[in-house]
Amino acid sequence: MRNFTNFNDLGSVEKALEWAREVKQNPFADKQLGQDKTLLMIFFNSSLRTRLSTQKAAMNLGMNVIVLDINQGAWKLESERGVIMDGDKPEHILEAIPVMGSYCDVIGVRAFASLTNKKEDYNETILQQFIDYSGKPVFSMEAATRHPLQSYADLVTIDEYKTKERPKVVLTWAPHPRALPQAVANSFAEWMNATDFEFVITHPKGYELSPEFVGSATVEYSQEKAFEGADFIYAKNWSVFNDNEYGSVTNIDRSWMVDSQKMSLTNRAKFMHCLPVRRNMIVSDSVIEGEDSIVIQQAANRVVSAQAVLREILKSNL
Ligand code: CP
């Protein structure tokens, strides 16, 4: 595996779960693999879990880690070609990326969707520039359209908590005051569609995800109906995908919040969210604090997914 940006780079649910089990059983087995190798983590956006879990994963593999927050202390980067650079951005990403590549062996990139330019977002322009110009293996720490390390951890968590071979997994939209990218929802759908689980997506009309990601999932506009018999409820907000209103928030319908009454419709479902989560907007206190909430275990598995991916990149490239 040269780069890791989506499920296809791994290609197999079974392989993904096998790697995760290996890493989990013996986190320090590959301590020599990363010796004298440097991971550079580039953040264009804020992070708690991705930053800490990926750093921990790299340390378990014996790597050195450099972290750069582009918006705190680095030069502001221009990313458009052909632009006259007479504004507030003194460095072009096309020089910055190869320079960054020269200081490390592997690069992780977090670059959210702009939510203003759908074409650029869905072409993954920033992530692709790192792949094209850094000269180093690149992995996504959440890009414009996907969050594959999160989805990998989600898969591992569901595998650990499922009590039947083919659980019913429901991805539900939930209200949020600000516009959020579709990346987590897209990516979760991509990974769930690769399993043989029963997978349902529920959201208000107008919040349809890209058909590329919906794939073979069932779309159900009644949240209550979708919750019936569910084994896992995965809550997430996303903004509008359709061309005319791309990136906007057209509905903050609080009745879509996940609460105890809705969870009572399920098959005692486990509650999941990638975090950070806005309590009493997305989910009620009672659900997230309840005994069926597995959000902390889900976040803990971010070390596992990051380590499995980094291990494979190190094995394949160095
Ligand atoms: N879930 C997730 O990626 O969390 P952070 O944004 O804190 O990294």
mmCIF file of C-alpha atoms and ligand atoms in Angstrom:
data_model
loop_
_atom_site.group_PDB
_atom_site.id
_atom_site.type_symbol
_atom_site.label_atom_id
_atom_site.label_comp_id
_atom_site.label_asym_id
_atom_site.label_seq_id
_atom_site.Cartn_x
_atom_site.Cartn_y
_atom_site.Cartn_z
ATOM 1 C CA MET A 1 0.000 0.000 0.000
ATOM 2 C CA ARG A 2 1.639 3.249 -1.157
ATOM 3 C CA ASN A 3 -1.058 5.701 -0.012
ATOM 4 C CA PHE A 4 -4.169 5.354 2.144
ATOM 5 C CA THR A 5 -7.073 7.602 1.220
ATOM 6 C CA ASN A 6 -10.088 5.270 1.045
ATOM 7 C CA PHE A 7 -11.342 1.717 1.567
ATOM 8 C CA ASN A 8 -10.050 0.494 -1.783
ATOM 9 C CA ASP A 9 -6.450 1.087 -0.694
ATOM 10 C CA LEU A 10 -7.031 -1.685 1.856
ATOM 11 C CA GLY A 11 -9.468 -3.546 -0.320
ATOM 12 C CA SER A 12 -10.780 -6.214 2.037
ATOM 13 C CA VAL A 13 -12.842 -6.131 5.227
ATOM 14 C CA GLU A 14 -11.298 -9.426 6.350
ATOM 15 C CA LYS A 15 -7.758 -8.141 5.843
ATOM 16 C CA ALA A 16 -8.571 -4.889 7.649
ATOM 17 C CA LEU A 17 -9.937 -6.785 10.655
ATOM 18 C CA GLU A 18 -7.033 -9.239 10.679
ATOM 19 C CA TRP A 19 -4.494 -6.392 10.723
ATOM 20 C CA ALA A 20 -6.421 -4.645 13.502
ATOM 21 C CA ARG A 21 -6.460 -7.800 15.642
ATOM 22 C CA GLU A 22 -2.706 -8.264 15.143
ATOM 23 C CA VAL A 23 -2.004 -4.678 16.177
ATOM 24 C CA LYS A 24 -4.345 -4.869 19.147
ATOM 25 C CA GLN A 25 -2.934 -8.150 20.437
ATOM 26 C CA ASN A 26 0.644 -6.932 20.385
ATOM 27 C CA PRO A 27 0.969 -3.178 19.846
ATOM 28 C CA PHE A 28 4.758 -3.201 20.175
ATOM 29 C CA ALA A 29 5.554 -6.174 17.913
ATOM 30 C CA ASP A 30 6.732 -3.900 15.102
ATOM 31 C CA LYS A 31 8.714 -1.422 17.150
ATOM 32 C CA GLN A 32 11.726 -1.860 14.841
ATOM 33 C CA LEU A 33 9.773 -1.130 11.680
ATOM 34 C CA GLY A 34 9.671 2.618 12.215
ATOM 35 C CA GLN A 35 13.128 3.065 13.670
ATOM 36 C CA ASP A 36 14.837 6.148 12.178
ATOM 37 C CA LYS A 37 11.695 6.891 10.156
ATOM 38 C CA THR A 38 9.829 10.154 10.500
ATOM 39 C CA LEU A 39 6.096 10.750 10.226
ATOM 40 C CA LEU A 40 5.043 14.306 9.379
ATOM 41 C CA MET A 41 1.453 15.100 10.339
ATOM 42 C CA ILE A 42 0.011 18.165 8.586
ATOM 43 C CA PHE A 43 -3.158 19.729 9.988
ATOM 44 C CA PHE A 44 -5.101 22.289 7.990
ATOM 45 C CA ASN A 45 -7.931 21.848 10.560
ATOM 46 C CA SER A 46 -8.307 21.197 14.287
ATOM 47 C CA SER A 47 -8.134 17.733 15.812
ATOM 48 C CA LEU A 48 -8.003 15.935 19.142
ATOM 49 C CA ARG A 49 -8.450 12.222 18.387
ATOM 50 C CA THR A 50 -6.680 12.028 15.042
ATOM 51 C CA ARG A 51 -3.705 13.983 16.304
ATOM 52 C CA LEU A 52 -3.211 11.942 19.468
ATOM 53 C CA SER A 53 -4.132 8.496 18.155
ATOM 54 C CA THR A 54 -1.972 8.756 15.034
ATOM 55 C CA GLN A 55 0.958 10.038 17.064
ATOM 56 C CA LYS A 56 0.536 7.157 19.532
ATOM 57 C CA ALA A 57 0.326 4.674 16.669
ATOM 58 C CA ALA A 58 3.553 6.023 15.170
ATOM 59 C CA MET A 59 5.285 5.840 18.552
ATOM 60 C CA ASN A 60 4.176 2.204 18.949
ATOM 61 C CA LEU A 61 5.933 1.550 15.637
ATOM 62 C CA GLY A 62 9.108 3.287 16.801
ATOM 63 C CA MET A 63 8.718 6.325 14.513
ATOM 64 C CA ASN A 64 9.692 9.927 15.123
ATOM 65 C CA VAL A 65 6.807 12.350 14.692
ATOM 66 C CA ILE A 66 6.673 15.994 13.566
ATOM 67 C CA VAL A 67 3.330 17.813 13.744
ATOM 68 C CA LEU A 68 2.628 20.990 11.772
ATOM 69 C CA ASP A 69 -0.514 23.071 12.216
ATOM 70 C CA ILE A 70 -0.641 25.023 8.994
ATOM 71 C CA ASN A 71 -2.814 27.760 10.486
ATOM 72 C CA GLN A 72 -0.706 28.256 13.598
ATOM 73 C CA GLY A 73 2.811 29.455 12.880
ATOM 74 C CA ALA A 74 3.290 28.242 9.309
ATOM 75 C CA TRP A 75 3.067 30.500 6.259
ATOM 76 C CA LYS A 76 -0.406 30.772 4.805
ATOM 77 C CA LEU A 77 -0.487 28.588 1.707
ATOM 78 C CA GLU A 78 -1.839 29.428 -1.723
ATOM 79 C CA SER A 79 -3.230 26.349 -3.456
ATOM 80 C CA GLU A 80 -4.529 27.691 -6.785
ATOM 81 C CA ARG A 81 -2.331 27.553 -9.869
ATOM 82 C CA GLY A 82 -1.799 30.676 -11.982
ATOM 83 C CA VAL A 83 -2.818 33.064 -9.240
ATOM 84 C CA ILE A 84 -0.935 36.367 -8.779
ATOM 85 C CA MET A 85 0.261 36.021 -5.206
ATOM 86 C CA ASP A 86 -0.305 39.604 -4.074
ATOM 87 C CA GLY A 87 -2.617 38.690 -1.187
ATOM 88 C CA ASP A 88 -2.052 37.346 2.326
ATOM 89 C CA LYS A 89 -0.628 33.970 1.273
ATOM 90 C CA PRO A 90 3.171 34.192 0.926
ATOM 91 C CA GLU A 91 3.908 30.548 0.017
ATOM 92 C CA HIS A 92 2.538 28.273 -2.677
ATOM 93 C CA ILE A 93 1.569 24.743 -1.754
ATOM 94 C CA LEU A 94 3.531 23.478 -4.784
ATOM 95 C CA GLU A 95 6.818 24.528 -3.145
ATOM 96 C CA ALA A 96 5.682 23.797 0.417
ATOM 97 C CA ILE A 97 4.672 20.182 -0.289
ATOM 98 C CA PRO A 98 7.980 18.925 -1.738
ATOM 99 C CA VAL A 99 9.844 20.775 1.019
ATOM 100 C CA MET A 100 7.698 19.019 3.632
ATOM 101 C CA GLY A 101 8.281 15.733 1.824
ATOM 102 C CA SER A 102 12.040 16.222 2.072
ATOM 103 C CA TYR A 103 11.856 16.264 5.887
ATOM 104 C CA CYS A 104 10.053 12.956 6.433
ATOM 105 C CA ASP A 105 9.361 9.405 5.268
ATOM 106 C CA VAL A 106 5.550 9.331 5.525
ATOM 107 C CA ILE A 107 3.001 12.179 5.494
ATOM 108 C CA GLY A 108 -0.443 12.297 7.112
ATOM 109 C CA VAL A 109 -2.742 15.103 5.935
ATOM 110 C CA ARG A 110 -5.910 16.565 7.440
ATOM 111 C CA ALA A 111 -7.655 18.925 5.012
ATOM 112 C CA PHE A 112 -11.421 19.321 5.348
ATOM 113 C CA ALA A 113 -13.800 20.242 2.556
ATOM 114 C CA SER A 114 -14.094 23.957 1.846
ATOM 115 C CA LEU A 115 -17.873 23.481 1.403
ATOM 116 C CA THR A 116 -17.694 26.377 -1.091
ATOM 117 C CA ASN A 117 -16.233 24.618 -4.124
ATOM 118 C CA LYS A 118 -17.834 21.214 -4.594
ATOM 119 C CA LYS A 119 -15.687 20.301 -7.597
ATOM 120 C CA GLU A 120 -12.429 20.960 -5.753
ATOM 121 C CA ASP A 121 -13.708 19.199 -2.645
ATOM 122 C CA TYR A 122 -14.879 16.081 -4.478
ATOM 123 C CA ASN A 123 -11.654 16.004 -6.552
ATOM 124 C CA GLU A 124 -9.730 15.963 -3.245
ATOM 125 C CA THR A 125 -7.482 18.691 -4.640
ATOM 126 C CA ILE A 126 -5.309 19.280 -1.548
ATOM 127 C CA LEU A 127 -4.817 15.613 -0.646
ATOM 128 C CA GLN A 128 -4.035 14.807 -4.277
ATOM 129 C CA GLN A 129 -1.402 17.554 -4.414
ATOM 130 C CA PHE A 130 0.383 15.925 -1.463
ATOM 131 C CA ILE A 131 0.249 12.571 -3.263
ATOM 132 C CA ASP A 132 1.510 14.107 -6.515
ATOM 133 C CA TYR A 133 4.238 16.421 -5.210
ATOM 134 C CA SER A 134 5.563 15.203 -1.844
ATOM 135 C CA GLY A 135 7.447 12.179 -3.189
ATOM 136 C CA LYS A 136 6.420 10.296 -0.032
ATOM 137 C CA PRO A 137 3.623 7.880 0.946
ATOM 138 C CA VAL A 138 0.585 9.878 2.032
ATOM 139 C CA PHE A 139 -2.370 8.911 4.192
ATOM 140 C CA SER A 140 -5.564 10.812 4.900
ATOM 141 C CA MET A 141 -6.267 12.001 8.425
ATOM 142 C CA GLU A 142 -9.649 13.227 7.087
ATOM 143 C CA ALA A 143 -9.891 14.819 3.709
ATOM 144 C CA ALA A 144 -12.678 16.613 1.882
ATOM 145 C CA THR A 145 -14.804 13.581 1.085
ATOM 146 C CA ARG A 146 -13.670 10.781 3.403
ATOM 147 C CA HIS A 147 -12.307 10.010 6.866
ATOM 148 C CA PRO A 148 -10.905 6.523 6.302
ATOM 149 C CA LEU A 149 -8.980 6.111 9.585
ATOM 150 C CA GLN A 150 -12.236 6.883 11.407
ATOM 151 C CA SER A 151 -14.223 4.435 9.287
ATOM 152 C CA TYR A 152 -11.608 1.737 9.799
ATOM 153 C CA ALA A 153 -11.876 2.239 13.590
ATOM 154 C CA ASP A 154 -15.685 2.179 13.268
ATOM 155 C CA LEU A 155 -15.526 -1.145 11.438
ATOM 156 C CA VAL A 156 -13.234 -2.632 14.093
ATOM 157 C CA THR A 157 -15.568 -1.390 16.852
ATOM 158 C CA ILE A 158 -18.677 -2.846 15.232
ATOM 159 C CA ASP A 159 -16.873 -6.149 14.719
ATOM 160 C CA GLU A 160 -15.970 -6.225 18.417
ATOM 161 C CA TYR A 161 -19.502 -5.438 19.638
ATOM 162 C CA LYS A 162 -21.703 -7.256 17.155
ATOM 163 C CA THR A 163 -23.677 -10.186 18.534
ATOM 164 C CA LYS A 164 -24.791 -11.541 15.154
ATOM 165 C CA GLU A 165 -23.069 -12.069 11.815
ATOM 166 C CA ARG A 166 -25.243 -9.578 9.964
ATOM 167 C CA PRO A 167 -26.111 -6.707 12.319
ATOM 168 C CA LYS A 168 -28.401 -3.872 11.280
ATOM 169 C CA VAL A 169 -26.293 -0.700 11.189
ATOM 170 C CA VAL A 170 -28.042 2.669 10.880
ATOM 171 C CA LEU A 171 -26.313 5.915 9.943
ATOM 172 C CA THR A 172 -28.547 8.767 11.064
ATOM 173 C CA TRP A 173 -28.269 12.456 10.271
ATOM 174 C CA ALA A 174 -28.667 14.607 13.388
ATOM 175 C CA PRO A 175 -28.969 18.383 13.798
ATOM 176 C CA HIS A 176 -25.982 20.701 14.187
ATOM 177 C CA PRO A 177 -25.802 24.511 14.219
ATOM 178 C CA ARG A 178 -22.943 24.799 11.708
ATOM 179 C CA ALA A 179 -22.196 23.388 8.282
ATOM 180 C CA LEU A 180 -20.117 20.208 8.514
ATOM 181 C CA PRO A 181 -18.565 18.227 5.644
ATOM 182 C CA GLN A 182 -20.047 14.966 4.401
ATOM 183 C CA ALA A 183 -16.704 13.168 4.854
ATOM 184 C CA VAL A 184 -17.450 11.028 7.920
ATOM 185 C CA ALA A 185 -20.854 9.982 6.606
ATOM 186 C CA ASN A 186 -19.517 9.273 3.098
ATOM 187 C CA SER A 187 -16.650 7.254 4.426
ATOM 188 C CA PHE A 188 -18.727 5.294 6.936
ATOM 189 C CA ALA A 189 -21.125 4.415 4.127
ATOM 190 C CA GLU A 190 -18.250 3.334 1.883
ATOM 191 C CA TRP A 191 -16.894 0.965 4.541
ATOM 192 C CA MET A 192 -20.296 -0.390 5.611
ATOM 193 C CA ASN A 193 -21.197 -1.082 1.983
ATOM 194 C CA ALA A 194 -18.066 -3.227 1.782
ATOM 195 C CA THR A 195 -19.449 -5.493 4.533
ATOM 196 C CA ASP A 196 -22.487 -7.744 4.294
ATOM 197 C CA PHE A 197 -24.195 -5.950 7.196
ATOM 198 C CA GLU A 198 -27.724 -4.616 6.763
ATOM 199 C CA PHE A 199 -26.955 -0.923 6.234
ATOM 200 C CA VAL A 200 -29.538 1.860 6.396
ATOM 201 C CA ILE A 201 -29.026 5.623 6.030
ATOM 202 C CA THR A 202 -31.676 7.960 7.436
ATOM 203 C CA HIS A 203 -31.875 11.736 7.041
ATOM 204 C CA PRO A 204 -34.388 14.490 6.298
ATOM 205 C CA LYS A 205 -35.211 15.074 2.627
ATOM 206 C CA GLY A 206 -32.580 17.354 1.081
ATOM 207 C CA TYR A 207 -29.642 15.756 2.900
ATOM 208 C CA GLU A 208 -29.026 12.993 0.344
ATOM 209 C CA LEU A 209 -25.382 11.951 0.162
ATOM 210 C CA SER A 210 -23.535 11.438 -3.095
ATOM 211 C CA PRO A 211 -24.860 8.295 -4.849
ATOM 212 C CA GLU A 212 -21.221 7.196 -5.139
ATOM 213 C CA PHE A 213 -21.195 6.717 -1.363
ATOM 214 C CA VAL A 214 -24.793 5.666 -0.752
ATOM 215 C CA GLY A 215 -24.130 2.666 -2.986
ATOM 216 C CA SER A 216 -26.292 -0.296 -2.024
ATOM 217 C CA ALA A 217 -27.489 1.173 1.309
ATOM 218 C CA THR A 218 -31.193 1.510 2.018
ATOM 219 C CA VAL A 219 -32.248 5.156 2.390
ATOM 220 C CA GLU A 220 -35.125 5.664 4.836
ATOM 221 C CA TYR A 221 -36.584 9.129 5.450
ATOM 222 C CA SER A 222 -38.408 8.109 8.639
ATOM 223 C CA GLN A 223 -35.831 8.048 11.426
ATOM 224 C CA GLU A 224 -38.161 6.044 13.703
ATOM 225 C CA LYS A 225 -38.665 3.395 11.035
ATOM 226 C CA ALA A 226 -34.933 3.204 10.370
ATOM 227 C CA PHE A 227 -34.216 2.673 14.074
ATOM 228 C CA GLU A 228 -36.562 -0.321 14.374
ATOM 229 C CA GLY A 229 -34.515 -3.420 15.182
ATOM 230 C CA ALA A 230 -31.172 -1.649 14.724
ATOM 231 C CA ASP A 231 -28.076 -3.130 16.394
ATOM 232 C CA PHE A 232 -25.895 -0.033 15.911
ATOM 233 C CA ILE A 233 -26.903 3.622 15.660
ATOM 234 C CA TYR A 234 -24.205 5.853 14.173
ATOM 235 C CA ALA A 235 -25.137 9.531 14.501
ATOM 236 C CA LYS A 236 -23.525 12.260 12.437
ATOM 237 C CA ASN A 237 -24.423 15.612 11.017
ATOM 238 C CA TRP A 238 -23.548 16.623 7.473
ATOM 239 C CA SER A 239 -24.379 19.625 5.322
ATOM 240 C CA VAL A 240 -26.222 19.570 2.007
ATOM 241 C CA PHE A 241 -24.490 17.780 -0.889
ATOM 242 C CA ASN A 242 -26.714 18.790 -3.800
ATOM 243 C CA ASP A 243 -25.289 21.320 -6.301
ATOM 244 C CA ASN A 244 -27.622 24.243 -5.601
ATOM 245 C CA GLU A 245 -27.212 24.297 -1.829
ATOM 246 C CA TYR A 246 -23.836 22.553 -1.477
ATOM 247 C CA GLY A 247 -22.360 23.009 2.008
ATOM 248 C CA SER A 248 -25.378 24.753 3.476
ATOM 249 C CA VAL A 249 -27.499 23.976 6.532
ATOM 250 C CA THR A 250 -31.116 23.966 5.422
ATOM 251 C CA ASN A 251 -32.578 22.258 8.461
ATOM 252 C CA ILE A 252 -31.706 22.184 12.175
ATOM 253 C CA ASP A 253 -34.700 20.028 13.027
ATOM 254 C CA ARG A 254 -34.125 19.179 16.691
ATOM 255 C CA SER A 255 -36.603 16.326 16.445
ATOM 256 C CA TRP A 256 -33.787 14.359 14.695
ATOM 257 C CA MET A 257 -31.662 14.287 17.863
ATOM 258 C CA VAL A 258 -30.937 10.745 19.089
ATOM 259 C CA ASP A 259 -32.643 10.304 22.469
ATOM 260 C CA SER A 260 -33.679 7.453 24.755
ATOM 261 C CA GLN A 261 -37.152 7.203 23.269
ATOM 262 C CA LYS A 262 -35.708 6.593 19.787
ATOM 263 C CA MET A 263 -33.093 4.186 21.093
ATOM 264 C CA SER A 264 -35.944 2.189 22.669
ATOM 265 C CA LEU A 265 -37.116 1.346 19.129
ATOM 266 C CA THR A 266 -33.848 -0.482 18.444
ATOM 267 C CA ASN A 267 -32.575 -3.941 19.298
ATOM 268 C CA ARG A 268 -30.770 -2.399 22.274
ATOM 269 C CA ALA A 269 -28.438 -0.779 19.774
ATOM 270 C CA LYS A 270 -24.965 0.416 20.584
ATOM 271 C CA PHE A 271 -24.633 4.167 20.108
ATOM 272 C CA MET A 272 -21.692 5.437 18.038
ATOM 273 C CA HIS A 273 -20.360 8.851 17.035
ATOM 274 C CA CYS A 274 -16.920 9.811 15.754
ATOM 275 C CA LEU A 275 -16.648 12.730 18.248
ATOM 276 C CA PRO A 276 -16.478 15.589 18.935
ATOM 277 C CA VAL A 277 -20.218 15.606 19.515
ATOM 278 C CA ARG A 278 -22.583 18.401 20.546
ATOM 279 C CA ARG A 279 -24.643 17.013 23.407
ATOM 280 C CA ASN A 280 -28.363 17.666 23.327
ATOM 281 C CA MET A 281 -28.117 18.684 19.663
ATOM 282 C CA ILE A 282 -26.911 15.405 18.120
ATOM 283 C CA VAL A 283 -27.512 13.100 21.087
ATOM 284 C CA SER A 284 -29.057 13.419 24.527
ATOM 285 C CA ASP A 285 -26.921 13.182 27.661
ATOM 286 C CA SER A 286 -28.763 10.020 28.700
ATOM 287 C CA VAL A 287 -27.873 8.178 25.466
ATOM 288 C CA ILE A 288 -24.222 9.182 25.242
ATOM 289 C CA GLU A 289 -23.710 8.443 28.928
ATOM 290 C CA GLY A 290 -25.798 5.263 28.823
ATOM 291 C CA GLU A 291 -24.380 1.767 29.020
ATOM 292 C CA ASP A 292 -24.969 1.155 25.303
ATOM 293 C CA SER A 293 -22.811 4.085 24.259
ATOM 294 C CA ILE A 294 -19.485 2.881 22.839
ATOM 295 C CA VAL A 295 -18.085 6.233 21.717
ATOM 296 C CA ILE A 296 -15.021 6.005 23.972
ATOM 297 C CA GLN A 297 -14.150 2.490 22.804
ATOM 298 C CA GLN A 298 -14.689 3.689 19.223
ATOM 299 C CA ALA A 299 -12.257 6.573 19.739
ATOM 300 C CA ALA A 300 -9.734 4.239 21.390
ATOM 301 C CA ASN A 301 -9.756 2.101 18.247
ATOM 302 C CA ARG A 302 -8.391 5.080 16.308
ATOM 303 C CA VAL A 303 -4.928 4.039 17.543
ATOM 304 C CA VAL A 304 -5.526 0.581 16.118
ATOM 305 C CA SER A 305 -6.624 1.778 12.687
ATOM 306 C CA ALA A 306 -3.797 4.311 12.442
ATOM 307 C CA GLN A 307 -1.221 1.742 13.505
ATOM 308 C CA ALA A 308 -2.461 -0.905 11.090
ATOM 309 C CA VAL A 309 -2.297 1.578 8.205
ATOM 310 C CA LEU A 310 1.092 3.002 9.158
ATOM 311 C CA ARG A 311 2.515 -0.487 9.636
ATOM 312 C CA GLU A 312 1.419 -1.482 6.159
ATOM 313 C CA ILE A 313 2.791 1.706 4.612
ATOM 314 C CA LEU A 314 6.132 1.147 6.348
ATOM 315 C CA LYS A 315 6.257 -2.497 5.258
ATOM 316 C CA SER A 316 5.357 -1.689 1.652
ATOM 317 C CA ASN A 317 7.447 1.415 1.030
ATOM 318 C CA LEU A 318 10.537 1.610 3.176
HETATM 319 N N1 CP B 1 -13.115 11.858 15.053
HETATM 320 C C1 CP B 1 -12.096 12.692 14.818
HETATM 321 O O1 CP B 1 -11.459 12.665 13.752
HETATM 322 O O2 CP B 1 -11.786 13.514 15.854
HETATM 323 P P1 CP B 1 -10.817 14.768 15.748
HETATM 324 O O3 CP B 1 -11.435 15.739 14.792
HETATM 325 O O4 CP B 1 -10.714 15.287 17.146
HETATM 326 O O5 CP B 1 -9.476 14.296 15.236
#
